[in-house]
CSV table of C-alpha atoms and ligand atoms in Angstrom, one decimal:
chain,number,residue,atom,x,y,z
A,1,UNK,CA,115.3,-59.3,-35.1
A,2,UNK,CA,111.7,-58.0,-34.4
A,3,UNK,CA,110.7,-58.0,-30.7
A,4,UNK,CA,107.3,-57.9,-31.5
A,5,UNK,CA,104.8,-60.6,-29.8
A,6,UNK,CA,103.0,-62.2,-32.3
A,7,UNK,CA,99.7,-60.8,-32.3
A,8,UNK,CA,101.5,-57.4,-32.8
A,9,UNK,CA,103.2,-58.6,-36.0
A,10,UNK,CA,101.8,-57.3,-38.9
A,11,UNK,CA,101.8,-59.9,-41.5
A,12,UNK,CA,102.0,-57.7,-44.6
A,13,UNK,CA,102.6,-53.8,-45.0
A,14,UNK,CA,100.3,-52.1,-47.5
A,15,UNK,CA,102.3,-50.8,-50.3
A,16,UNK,CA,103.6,-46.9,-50.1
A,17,UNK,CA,100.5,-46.6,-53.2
A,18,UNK,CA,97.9,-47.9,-51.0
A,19,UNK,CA,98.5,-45.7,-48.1
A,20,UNK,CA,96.7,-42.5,-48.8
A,21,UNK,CA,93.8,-44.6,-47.5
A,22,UNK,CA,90.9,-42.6,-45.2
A,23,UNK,CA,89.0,-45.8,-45.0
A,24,UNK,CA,91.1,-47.9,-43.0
A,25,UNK,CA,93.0,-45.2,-41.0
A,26,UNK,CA,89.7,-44.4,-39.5
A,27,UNK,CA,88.0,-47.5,-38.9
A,28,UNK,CA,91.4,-49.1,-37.5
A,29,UNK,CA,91.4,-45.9,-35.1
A,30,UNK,CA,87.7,-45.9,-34.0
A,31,UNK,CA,86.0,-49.3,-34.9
A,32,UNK,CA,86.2,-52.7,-34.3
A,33,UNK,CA,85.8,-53.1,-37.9
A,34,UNK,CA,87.7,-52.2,-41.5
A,35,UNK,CA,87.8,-52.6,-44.7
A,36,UNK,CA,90.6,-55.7,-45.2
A,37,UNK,CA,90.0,-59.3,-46.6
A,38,UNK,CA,91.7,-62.3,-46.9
A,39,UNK,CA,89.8,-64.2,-49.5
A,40,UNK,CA,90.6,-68.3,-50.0
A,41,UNK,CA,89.0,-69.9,-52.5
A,42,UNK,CA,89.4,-73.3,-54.0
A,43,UNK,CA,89.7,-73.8,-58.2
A,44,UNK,CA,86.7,-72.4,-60.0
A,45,UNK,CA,85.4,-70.6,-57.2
A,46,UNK,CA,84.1,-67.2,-58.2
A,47,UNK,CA,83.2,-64.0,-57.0
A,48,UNK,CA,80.3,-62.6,-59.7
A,49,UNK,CA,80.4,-59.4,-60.9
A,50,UNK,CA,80.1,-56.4,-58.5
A,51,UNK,CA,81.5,-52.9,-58.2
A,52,UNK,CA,82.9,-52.5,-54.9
A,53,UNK,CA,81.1,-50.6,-51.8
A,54,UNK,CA,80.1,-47.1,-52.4
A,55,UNK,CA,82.7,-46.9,-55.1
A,56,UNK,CA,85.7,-47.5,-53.4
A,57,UNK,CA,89.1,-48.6,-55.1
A,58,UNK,CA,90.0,-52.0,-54.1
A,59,UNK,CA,93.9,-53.6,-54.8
A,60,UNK,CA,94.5,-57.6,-54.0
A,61,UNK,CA,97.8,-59.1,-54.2
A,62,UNK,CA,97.7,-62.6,-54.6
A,63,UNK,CA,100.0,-64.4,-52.2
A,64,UNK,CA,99.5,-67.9,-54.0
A,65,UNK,CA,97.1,-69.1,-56.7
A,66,UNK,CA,96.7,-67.7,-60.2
A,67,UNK,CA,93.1,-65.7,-60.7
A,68,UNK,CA,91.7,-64.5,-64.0
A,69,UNK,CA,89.9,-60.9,-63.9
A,70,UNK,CA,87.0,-59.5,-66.2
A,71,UNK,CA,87.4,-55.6,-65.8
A,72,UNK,CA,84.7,-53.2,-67.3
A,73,UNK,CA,85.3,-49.3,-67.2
A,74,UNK,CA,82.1,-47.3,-65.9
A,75,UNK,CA,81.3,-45.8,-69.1
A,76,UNK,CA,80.1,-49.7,-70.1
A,77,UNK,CA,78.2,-50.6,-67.1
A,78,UNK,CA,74.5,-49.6,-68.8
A,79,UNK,CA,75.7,-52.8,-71.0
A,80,UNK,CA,75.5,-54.8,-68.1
A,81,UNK,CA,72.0,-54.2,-66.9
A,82,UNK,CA,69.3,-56.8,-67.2
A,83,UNK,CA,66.8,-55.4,-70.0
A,84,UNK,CA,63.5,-53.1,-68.4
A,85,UNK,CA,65.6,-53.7,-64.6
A,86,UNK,CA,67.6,-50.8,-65.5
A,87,UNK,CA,66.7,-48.7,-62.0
A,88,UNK,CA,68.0,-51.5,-59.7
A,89,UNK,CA,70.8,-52.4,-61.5
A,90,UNK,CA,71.1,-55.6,-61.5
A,91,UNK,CA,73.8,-56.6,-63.6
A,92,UNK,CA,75.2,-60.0,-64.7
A,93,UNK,CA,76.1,-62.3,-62.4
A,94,UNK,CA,78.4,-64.2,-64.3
A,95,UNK,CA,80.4,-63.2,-67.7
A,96,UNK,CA,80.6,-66.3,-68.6
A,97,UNK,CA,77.3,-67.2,-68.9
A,98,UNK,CA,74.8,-64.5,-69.8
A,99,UNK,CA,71.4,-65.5,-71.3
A,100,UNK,CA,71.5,-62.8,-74.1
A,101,UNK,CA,67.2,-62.2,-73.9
A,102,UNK,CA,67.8,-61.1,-70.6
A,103,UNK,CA,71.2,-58.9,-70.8
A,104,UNK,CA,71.0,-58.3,-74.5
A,105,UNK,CA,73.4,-55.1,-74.7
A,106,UNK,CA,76.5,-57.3,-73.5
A,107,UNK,CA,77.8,-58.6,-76.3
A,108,UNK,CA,79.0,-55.3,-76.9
A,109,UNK,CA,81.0,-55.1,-73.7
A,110,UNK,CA,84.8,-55.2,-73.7
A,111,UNK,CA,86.1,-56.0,-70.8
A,112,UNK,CA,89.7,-55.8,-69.9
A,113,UNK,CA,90.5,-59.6,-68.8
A,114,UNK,CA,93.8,-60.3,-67.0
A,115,UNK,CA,96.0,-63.5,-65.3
A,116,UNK,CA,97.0,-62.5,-62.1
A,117,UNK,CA,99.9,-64.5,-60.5
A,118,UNK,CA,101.1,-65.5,-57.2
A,119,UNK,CA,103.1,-61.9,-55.9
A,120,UNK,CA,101.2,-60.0,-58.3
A,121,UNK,CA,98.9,-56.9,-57.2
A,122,UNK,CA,96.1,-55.8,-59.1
A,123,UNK,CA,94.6,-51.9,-58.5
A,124,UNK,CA,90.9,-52.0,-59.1
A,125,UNK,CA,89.5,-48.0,-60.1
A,126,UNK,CA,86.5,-46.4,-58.3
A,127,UNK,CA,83.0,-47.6,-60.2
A,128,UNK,CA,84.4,-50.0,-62.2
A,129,UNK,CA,82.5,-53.5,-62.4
A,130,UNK,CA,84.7,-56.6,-61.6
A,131,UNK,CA,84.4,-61.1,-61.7
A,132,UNK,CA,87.2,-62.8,-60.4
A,133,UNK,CA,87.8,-66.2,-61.1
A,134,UNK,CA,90.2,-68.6,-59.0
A,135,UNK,CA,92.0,-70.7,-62.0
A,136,UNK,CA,93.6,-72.5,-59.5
A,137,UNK,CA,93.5,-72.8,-54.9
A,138,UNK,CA,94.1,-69.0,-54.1
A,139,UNK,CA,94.8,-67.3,-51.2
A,140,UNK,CA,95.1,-63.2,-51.5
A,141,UNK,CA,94.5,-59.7,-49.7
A,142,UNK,CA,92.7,-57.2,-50.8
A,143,UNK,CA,91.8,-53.4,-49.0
A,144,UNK,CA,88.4,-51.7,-49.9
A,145,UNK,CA,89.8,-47.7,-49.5
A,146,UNK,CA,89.3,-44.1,-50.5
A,147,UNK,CA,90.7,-40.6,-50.4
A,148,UNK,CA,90.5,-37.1,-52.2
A,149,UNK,CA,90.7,-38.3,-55.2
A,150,UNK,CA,87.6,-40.6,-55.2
A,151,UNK,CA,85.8,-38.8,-52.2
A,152,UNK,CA,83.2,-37.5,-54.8
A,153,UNK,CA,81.9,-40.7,-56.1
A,154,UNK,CA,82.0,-42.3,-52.7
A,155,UNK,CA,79.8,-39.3,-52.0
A,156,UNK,CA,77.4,-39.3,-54.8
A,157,UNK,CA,77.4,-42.7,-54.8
A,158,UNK,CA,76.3,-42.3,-50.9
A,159,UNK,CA,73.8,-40.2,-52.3
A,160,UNK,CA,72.4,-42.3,-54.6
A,161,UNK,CA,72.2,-45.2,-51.7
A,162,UNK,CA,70.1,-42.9,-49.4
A,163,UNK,CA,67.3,-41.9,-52.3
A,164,UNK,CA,67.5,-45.8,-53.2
A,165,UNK,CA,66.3,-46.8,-49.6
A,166,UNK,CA,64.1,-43.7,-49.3
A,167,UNK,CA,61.9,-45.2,-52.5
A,168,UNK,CA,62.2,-48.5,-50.8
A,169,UNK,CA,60.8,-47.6,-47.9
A,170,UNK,CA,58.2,-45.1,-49.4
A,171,UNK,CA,55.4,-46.6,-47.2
A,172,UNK,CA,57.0,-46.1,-43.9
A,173,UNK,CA,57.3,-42.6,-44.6
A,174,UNK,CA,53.6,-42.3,-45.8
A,175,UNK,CA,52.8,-43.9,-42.5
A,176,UNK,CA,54.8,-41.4,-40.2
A,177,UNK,CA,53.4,-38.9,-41.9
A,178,UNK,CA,50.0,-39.5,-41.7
A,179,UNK,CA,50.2,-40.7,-37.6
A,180,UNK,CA,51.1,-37.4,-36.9
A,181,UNK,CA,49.3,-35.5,-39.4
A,182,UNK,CA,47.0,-33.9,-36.9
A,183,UNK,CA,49.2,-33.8,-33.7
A,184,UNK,CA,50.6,-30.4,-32.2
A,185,UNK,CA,53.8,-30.9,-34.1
A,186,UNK,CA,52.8,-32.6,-38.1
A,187,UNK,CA,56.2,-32.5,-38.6
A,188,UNK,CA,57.9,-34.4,-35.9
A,189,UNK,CA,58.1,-37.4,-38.1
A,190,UNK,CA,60.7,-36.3,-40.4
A,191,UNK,CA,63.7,-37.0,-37.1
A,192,UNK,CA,62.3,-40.5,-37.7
A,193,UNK,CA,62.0,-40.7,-40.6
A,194,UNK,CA,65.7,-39.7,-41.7
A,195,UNK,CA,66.5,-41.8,-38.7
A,196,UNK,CA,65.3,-45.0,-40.1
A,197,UNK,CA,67.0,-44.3,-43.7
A,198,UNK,CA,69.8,-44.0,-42.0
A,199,UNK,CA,69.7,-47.1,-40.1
A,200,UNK,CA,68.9,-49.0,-43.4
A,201,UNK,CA,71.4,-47.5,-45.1
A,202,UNK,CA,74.6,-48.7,-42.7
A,203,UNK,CA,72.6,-52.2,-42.3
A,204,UNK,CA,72.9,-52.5,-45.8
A,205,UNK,CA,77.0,-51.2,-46.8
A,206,UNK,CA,77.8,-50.9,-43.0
A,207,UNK,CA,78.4,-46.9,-42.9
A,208,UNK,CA,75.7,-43.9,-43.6
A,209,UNK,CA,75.8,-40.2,-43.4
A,210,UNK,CA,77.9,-39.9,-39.8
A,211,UNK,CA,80.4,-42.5,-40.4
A,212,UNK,CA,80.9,-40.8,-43.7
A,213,UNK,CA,81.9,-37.7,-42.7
A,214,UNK,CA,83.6,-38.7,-39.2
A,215,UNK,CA,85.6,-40.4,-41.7
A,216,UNK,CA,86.5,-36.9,-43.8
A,217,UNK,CA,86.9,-35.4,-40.2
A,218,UNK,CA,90.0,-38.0,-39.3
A,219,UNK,CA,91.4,-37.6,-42.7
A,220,UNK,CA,91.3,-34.2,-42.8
A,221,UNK,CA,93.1,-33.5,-39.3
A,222,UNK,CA,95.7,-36.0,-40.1
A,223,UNK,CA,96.6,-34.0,-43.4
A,224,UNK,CA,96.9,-31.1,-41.6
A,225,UNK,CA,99.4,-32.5,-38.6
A,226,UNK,CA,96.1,-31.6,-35.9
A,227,UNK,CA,96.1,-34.3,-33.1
A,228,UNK,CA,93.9,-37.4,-34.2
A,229,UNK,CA,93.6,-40.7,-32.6
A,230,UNK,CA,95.3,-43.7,-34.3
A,231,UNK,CA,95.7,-47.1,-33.9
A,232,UNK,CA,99.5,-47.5,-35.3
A,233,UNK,CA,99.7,-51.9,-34.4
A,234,UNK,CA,96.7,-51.6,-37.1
A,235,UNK,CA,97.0,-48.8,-39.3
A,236,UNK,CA,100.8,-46.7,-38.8
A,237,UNK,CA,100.0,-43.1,-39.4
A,238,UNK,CA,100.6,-42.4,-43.7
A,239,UNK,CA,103.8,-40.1,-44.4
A,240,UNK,CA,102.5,-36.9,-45.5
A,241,UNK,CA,104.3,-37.2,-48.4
A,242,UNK,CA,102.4,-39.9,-50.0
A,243,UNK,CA,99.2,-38.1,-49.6
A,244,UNK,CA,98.2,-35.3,-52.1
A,245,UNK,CA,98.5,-31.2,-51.5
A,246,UNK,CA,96.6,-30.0,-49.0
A,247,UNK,CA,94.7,-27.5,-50.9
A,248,UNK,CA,93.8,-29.9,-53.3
A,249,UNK,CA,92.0,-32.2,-50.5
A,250,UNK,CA,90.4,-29.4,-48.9
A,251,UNK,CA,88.7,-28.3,-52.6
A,252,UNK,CA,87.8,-32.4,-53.0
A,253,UNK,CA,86.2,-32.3,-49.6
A,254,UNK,CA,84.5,-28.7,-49.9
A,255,UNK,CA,82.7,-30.0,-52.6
A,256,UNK,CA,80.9,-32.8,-51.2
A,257,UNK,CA,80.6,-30.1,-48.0
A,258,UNK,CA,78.8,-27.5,-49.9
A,259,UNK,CA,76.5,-30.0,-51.8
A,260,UNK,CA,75.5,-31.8,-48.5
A,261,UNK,CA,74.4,-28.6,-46.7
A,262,UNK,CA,71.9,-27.9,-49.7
A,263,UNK,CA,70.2,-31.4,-49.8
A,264,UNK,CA,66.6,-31.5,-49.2
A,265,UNK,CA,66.5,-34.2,-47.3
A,266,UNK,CA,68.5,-31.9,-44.6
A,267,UNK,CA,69.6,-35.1,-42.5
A,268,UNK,CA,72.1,-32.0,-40.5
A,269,UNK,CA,69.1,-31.1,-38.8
A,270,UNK,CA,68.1,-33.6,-37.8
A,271,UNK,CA,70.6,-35.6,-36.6
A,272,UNK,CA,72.7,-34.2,-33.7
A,273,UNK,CA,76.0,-36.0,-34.4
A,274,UNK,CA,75.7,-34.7,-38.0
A,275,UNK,CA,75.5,-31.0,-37.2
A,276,UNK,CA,78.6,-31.8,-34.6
A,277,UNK,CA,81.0,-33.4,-37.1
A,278,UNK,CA,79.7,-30.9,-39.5
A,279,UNK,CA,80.6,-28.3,-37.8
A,280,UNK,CA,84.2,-29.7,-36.9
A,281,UNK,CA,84.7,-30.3,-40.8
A,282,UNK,CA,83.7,-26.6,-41.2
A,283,UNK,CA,86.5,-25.8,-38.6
A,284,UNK,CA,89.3,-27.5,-40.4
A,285,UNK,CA,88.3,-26.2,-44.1
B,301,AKG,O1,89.5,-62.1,-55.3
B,301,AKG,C1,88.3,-62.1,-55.4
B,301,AKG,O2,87.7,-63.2,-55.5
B,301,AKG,C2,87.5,-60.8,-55.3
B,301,AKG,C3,88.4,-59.6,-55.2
B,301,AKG,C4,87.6,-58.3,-55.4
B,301,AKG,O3,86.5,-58.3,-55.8
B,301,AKG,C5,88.3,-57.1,-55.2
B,301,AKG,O4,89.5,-57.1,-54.9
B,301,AKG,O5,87.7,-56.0,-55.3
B,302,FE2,FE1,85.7,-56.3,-55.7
């Protein structure tokens, strides 16, 4: 019998697979926030083709309903660009009705296309473009989530987010620049400058730079048994088992380390918290 008050029960347990997740164990530990869904959607609702957030994997087990899914590998994605839009990529909305002047590389596309039943889970791979289509009422659950393994495309793809808003928001810059262009300091503008990217950035896909690698931070100290705040009604702290060697997370996260510290942009000096978790990463590797 489970003594448990309601509100305390937890309704599902992610599968032993799922668990090696750095996303969720941190949020659940310092946010209000995570990266879990319920999505309900009535027959022939739709959600249109997306890859998910920074590259994250995604799994979704249906718990009633039967959904049809259009999978396309990375190495396909140019095939989904609009024609001469190829630098924003914007993609097809829907697969099953693509107006071939404007997308005219997809017909050569071949998507993997699955039924997924009521029970069934389905694992989604970083970077891979996705529609899902409810064949009939659906209910499921689905995690966004990350680790060692993926940890480099979340990070390049990071990467590739911050220079996206930096283009956007080329004339802000050219306006800092130029109000302080003849002050005692001409450079004070790059702090606010980074500082505004940054804001844009986690507006836009909710995290930037410091969540990032607070995120590394709490995964790396729980893979290495060092005390680490957790929130176990929300996210029970993963067996070590079911995560990877721990050499072969520090050389994933070393990696992304090195090629941070030699960006140009040099957001670690310029913001505080950066240069802090930094240097606590540092500590652990
Ligand atoms: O079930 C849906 O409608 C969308 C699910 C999805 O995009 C995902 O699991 O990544
Ligand atoms: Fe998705």
């Amino acid at each position: 019998m489970c003594t448990a008050s309601p509100s305390q029960q937890a309704f599902y347990n992610t599968p032993d697979i799922f668990r090696d997740d750095w996303m969720n164990a941190y949020y659940s530990a310092h946010t209000l926030d995570d990266f879990r869904f319920v999505y309900v959607g009535a027959a022939g609702t739709f959600t249109p083709l997306h890859r998910d957030v920074y590259t994250s994997y995604s799994w979704s087990t249906n718990v009633s309903g039967r959904k049809r899914w259009w999978l396309f590998p990375p190495e396909q994605t140019p095939l989904l660009l609009r024609k001469g839009g190829e630098e924003h990529l914007e993609t097809v909305y829907d697969v099953r009705d693509v107006d071939p002047a404007q997308f005219p590389q997809f017909v050569r596309a071949q998507p993997v296309i699955i039924e997924q039943g009521p029970g069934e889970t389905i694992f989604v791979p970083s970077g891979w473009y996705h529609q899902v289509v409810n064949l009939t009422d659906c209910i499921s659950i689905n995690h966004n989530w990350c680790n060692a393994v993926n940890l480099p495309s979340l990070y390049e793809s990071m990467c590739a987010k911050v220079t996206e808003v930096e283009h956007s928001l080329y004339d802000v810059r050219q306006l800092l620049s130029q109000a302080s262009a003849n002050t005692p300091n001409p450079d004070a503008w790059k702090a606010e400058w980074v500082a505004i990217v940054q804001d844009v950035v986690e507006k836009d896909a909710g995290w930037h730079w410091a969540t990032f690698w607070r995120m590394v931070h709490h995964a790396l100290s729980l893979a290495m048994g060092r005390n680490c705040p957790i929130n176990p009604d929300l996210w029970p702290s993963t067996p070590r088992e079911l995560m990877p060697p721990i050499d072969f997370i520090k050389t994933r996260v070393r990696g992304c380390f090195e090629d941070f510290l030699k960006r140009p942009q040099r957001e670690v000096e310029f913001i505080l918290e950066l240069g802090k978790v930094l240097g606590d990463v540092s500590a652990l590797l």
